[in-house]
Amino acid sequence: MRSFLFLTFFALAAPMALAQDPVQVDAKHYKVMLENDQVRVLRIHYNPKEKSVMHEHPASVVVFLNTSKAKFTLPDGTTTTDGGGKAGSVRYADAGKHQPEDIGTVPIEAVLVELKGKSGTSSPVALDPVKVDPTRHKVEIENDRVRVLRIKFKAHDKTKQHEHPNGVAIYLTDTKAKFTLADGKTREGGGKRGEATWAVAEKHSVTNMSAKPAEIILVELK
């Protein structure tokens, strides 16, 4: 009898646990861009006046692709209207539940990097890009979970050699880049505006292959 009750409770509890996942309960507004054992990256899109359902996220970094206005309704019924942001801005949010609503006149377009696991798993880097190449690498946010960098390249620009821990790159502009690794080998990378890619820890220099400036947000994991 006790085993039956436990199994019954587990069968009921499992859907309840999933019920807070925005991808499960609101697939219209949240799409998975990439996922591994360290992050899940979501693309967020709301049309004006559209509202979500109550859901939750772990600690996350949000990158706004356009200027938007959003209202969050919290589980206790209180609301806040500072849920949006300016195009290209970045915000860190602790884990929590909310019900978003687009209260502006344009769609909300954003990329959300949800953090998994614990901090302190990344290896320290010797060639910190903020120190060796500060004109191109600026710290936007730093705490015990992440360091978020804004990286800007001029046309056909090239960085000094540096290194990063594992992270996620979000492209604010169409970007085509060449990476020269510590052993001299090269590879091409980059992405379209609004795309995100997993950036494995490595030492490299980066060349902007385009005749236009490029801007990237890099969420470095700690």
Coordinates of C-alpha atoms in Angstrom, one line a residue:
M1 CA 0.0 0.0 0.0
R2 CA 2.8 2.4 0.9
S3 CA 4.6 1.7 -2.4
F4 CA 1.3 2.3 -4.3
L5 CA 0.9 5.7 -2.6
F6 CA 4.5 6.7 -3.3
L7 CA 4.1 5.8 -7.0
T8 CA 0.9 7.7 -7.2
F9 CA 2.4 10.7 -5.6
F10 CA 5.4 10.5 -8.0
A11 CA 3.2 10.3 -11.0
L12 CA 1.3 13.4 -9.9
A13 CA 4.4 15.3 -8.8
A14 CA 6.4 14.7 -12.0
P15 CA 4.0 16.7 -14.3
M16 CA 3.8 19.4 -11.5
A17 CA 7.6 19.8 -11.6
L18 CA 7.5 20.2 -15.4
A19 CA 4.5 22.5 -15.3
Q20 CA 6.8 25.5 -14.4
D21 CA 9.1 25.0 -17.4
P22 CA 8.4 27.8 -19.9
V23 CA 9.3 25.5 -22.8
Q24 CA 6.7 23.0 -21.7
V25 CA 3.9 25.4 -20.7
D26 CA 4.5 28.2 -23.2
A27 CA 6.2 26.9 -26.3
K28 CA 4.7 29.8 -28.3
H29 CA 7.1 32.3 -26.6
Y30 CA 10.1 30.1 -25.6
K31 CA 12.2 28.0 -28.0
V32 CA 15.4 26.1 -27.1
M33 CA 18.4 27.3 -29.1
L34 CA 21.0 25.0 -27.5
E35 CA 21.4 22.9 -24.4
N36 CA 24.1 21.0 -22.7
D37 CA 25.0 20.0 -19.1
Q38 CA 26.0 23.6 -18.2
V39 CA 23.4 25.9 -19.9
R40 CA 20.1 26.0 -21.7
V41 CA 19.7 28.9 -24.1
L42 CA 16.2 30.1 -25.0
R43 CA 15.0 32.4 -27.7
I44 CA 12.1 34.6 -26.4
H45 CA 9.6 36.2 -28.7
Y46 CA 6.4 38.0 -27.6
N47 CA 4.1 40.1 -29.9
P48 CA 2.7 43.3 -28.4
K49 CA 0.1 42.7 -25.6
E50 CA 0.8 38.9 -25.5
K51 CA 1.0 37.3 -22.1
S52 CA 2.6 34.2 -20.8
V53 CA 1.6 31.8 -18.0
M54 CA 3.3 31.6 -14.7
H55 CA 6.6 29.8 -15.0
E56 CA 10.1 29.7 -13.6
H57 CA 13.7 30.0 -14.6
P58 CA 16.9 29.1 -12.8
A59 CA 19.5 31.9 -12.5
S60 CA 19.9 33.4 -15.9
V61 CA 21.4 36.1 -18.2
V62 CA 19.0 37.8 -20.6
V63 CA 20.3 39.7 -23.7
F64 CA 17.7 42.0 -25.3
L65 CA 17.8 42.1 -29.1
N66 CA 15.5 45.1 -29.3
T67 CA 14.1 47.8 -27.0
S68 CA 11.0 46.4 -25.3
K69 CA 8.7 46.9 -22.4
A70 CA 7.4 44.0 -20.2
K71 CA 5.4 43.6 -17.1
F72 CA 6.1 40.7 -14.7
T73 CA 3.4 39.4 -12.4
L74 CA 4.9 37.5 -9.5
P75 CA 3.4 34.5 -7.6
D76 CA 2.2 36.8 -4.7
G77 CA 0.2 38.9 -7.2
T78 CA 2.6 41.9 -7.2
T79 CA 3.7 43.3 -10.5
T80 CA 6.8 45.1 -11.9
T81 CA 7.1 47.0 -15.2
D82 CA 10.9 46.8 -15.5
G83 CA 11.0 43.5 -17.2
G84 CA 12.2 44.8 -20.6
G85 CA 15.3 46.5 -21.7
K86 CA 17.1 48.5 -24.3
A87 CA 18.4 46.8 -27.5
G88 CA 21.8 45.2 -26.8
S89 CA 21.5 45.5 -23.0
V90 CA 22.2 42.6 -20.6
R91 CA 20.7 41.7 -17.3
Y92 CA 21.3 39.0 -14.7
A93 CA 18.3 37.5 -12.8
D94 CA 18.2 35.1 -9.9
A95 CA 16.1 32.0 -10.0
G96 CA 12.4 32.8 -9.7
K97 CA 8.8 32.6 -11.0
H98 CA 6.9 35.1 -13.0
Q99 CA 4.3 35.7 -15.6
P100 CA 5.6 38.1 -18.3
E101 CA 3.5 40.3 -20.6
D102 CA 4.6 42.5 -23.5
I103 CA 3.2 46.0 -22.6
G104 CA 4.9 47.8 -25.4
T105 CA 4.1 48.5 -29.0
V106 CA 6.8 46.3 -30.5
P107 CA 7.7 42.6 -30.1
I108 CA 10.0 41.4 -27.3
E109 CA 13.0 39.7 -28.8
A110 CA 15.6 38.3 -26.4
V111 CA 18.0 35.5 -25.7
L112 CA 18.0 33.9 -22.2
V113 CA 21.0 31.9 -21.0
E114 CA 19.7 29.6 -18.1
L115 CA 22.5 28.4 -15.8
K116 CA 22.8 24.9 -14.7
G117 CA 25.0 23.3 -12.0
K118 CA 27.3 25.0 -9.6
S119 CA 29.8 27.8 -9.9
G120 CA 33.5 27.3 -9.4
T121 CA 33.9 24.6 -12.0
S122 CA 35.8 26.6 -14.7
S123 CA 39.5 26.7 -14.8
P124 CA 41.2 30.1 -14.3
V125 CA 42.6 31.8 -17.4
A126 CA 46.0 33.4 -17.7
L127 CA 45.4 35.6 -20.6
D128 CA 42.3 37.5 -19.5
P129 CA 40.9 39.4 -22.5
V130 CA 39.8 42.3 -20.3
K131 CA 43.4 42.8 -19.3
V132 CA 45.3 42.0 -22.5
D133 CA 42.8 43.5 -24.9
P134 CA 40.6 46.0 -23.0
T135 CA 39.6 48.1 -26.0
R136 CA 37.6 45.3 -27.4
H137 CA 36.5 43.5 -24.2
K138 CA 34.3 45.2 -21.6
V139 CA 32.8 43.6 -18.5
E140 CA 29.0 44.2 -18.4
I141 CA 28.2 41.9 -15.4
E142 CA 30.2 39.8 -13.0
N143 CA 29.2 37.7 -10.0
D144 CA 29.9 34.3 -8.6
R145 CA 28.1 32.5 -11.5
V146 CA 29.2 34.4 -14.6
R147 CA 31.2 37.2 -16.2
V148 CA 29.4 38.8 -19.1
L149 CA 31.6 40.6 -21.7
R150 CA 30.6 42.9 -24.5
I151 CA 33.0 42.4 -27.4
K152 CA 33.3 45.0 -30.2
F153 CA 35.3 44.7 -33.4
K154 CA 35.9 47.3 -36.0
A155 CA 35.8 46.2 -39.7
H156 CA 38.6 43.6 -40.3
D157 CA 39.8 44.1 -36.8
K158 CA 42.0 41.5 -34.9
T159 CA 42.3 40.9 -31.2
K160 CA 45.4 40.0 -29.2
Q161 CA 45.7 36.4 -28.1
H162 CA 43.7 35.7 -25.1
E163 CA 41.6 32.9 -23.5
H164 CA 38.1 32.2 -22.2
P165 CA 36.5 29.6 -20.0
N166 CA 33.4 27.8 -21.4
G167 CA 30.6 30.2 -22.3
V168 CA 27.8 31.2 -24.6
A169 CA 28.2 33.8 -27.4
I170 CA 25.2 35.8 -28.5
Y171 CA 25.5 37.8 -31.7
L172 CA 24.1 41.4 -31.7
T173 CA 25.2 41.8 -35.3
D174 CA 25.8 39.4 -38.2
T175 CA 29.3 38.2 -37.5
K176 CA 31.9 36.2 -39.5
A177 CA 35.1 35.6 -37.6
K178 CA 38.4 33.7 -38.0
F179 CA 39.8 32.1 -34.8
T180 CA 43.6 31.5 -34.7
L181 CA 44.3 29.0 -32.0
A182 CA 47.4 28.7 -29.8
D183 CA 48.9 26.0 -32.0
G184 CA 48.5 28.2 -35.1
K185 CA 45.5 26.3 -36.5
T186 CA 42.5 28.4 -37.7
R187 CA 38.8 27.9 -37.9
E188 CA 35.9 30.1 -38.9
G189 CA 33.0 31.0 -36.6
G190 CA 30.3 33.5 -35.9
G191 CA 26.6 33.7 -36.5
K192 CA 23.6 35.8 -37.5
R193 CA 22.2 38.5 -35.4
G194 CA 20.2 36.9 -32.6
E195 CA 21.9 33.5 -32.8
A196 CA 23.8 31.9 -30.0
T197 CA 26.6 29.4 -30.0
W198 CA 28.4 27.4 -27.4
A199 CA 32.0 28.7 -26.9
V200 CA 34.3 26.0 -25.6
A201 CA 37.2 27.1 -23.4
E202 CA 40.3 27.9 -25.5
K203 CA 43.1 30.3 -26.2
H204 CA 42.8 32.2 -29.4
S205 CA 43.0 35.5 -31.3
V206 CA 39.9 36.6 -33.3
T207 CA 39.8 38.4 -36.7
N208 CA 36.6 40.1 -37.9
M209 CA 36.2 38.8 -41.5
S210 CA 33.6 41.4 -42.3
A211 CA 33.8 44.9 -43.7
K212 CA 31.3 46.0 -41.0
P213 CA 31.7 46.3 -37.2
A214 CA 30.7 43.3 -35.1
E215 CA 29.3 43.1 -31.6
I216 CA 29.0 40.0 -29.4
I217 CA 27.8 39.3 -25.8
L218 CA 29.9 36.5 -24.3
V219 CA 28.5 34.9 -21.1
E220 CA 31.6 33.3 -19.5
L221 CA 30.7 30.5 -17.0
K222 CA 32.5 30.4 -13.6

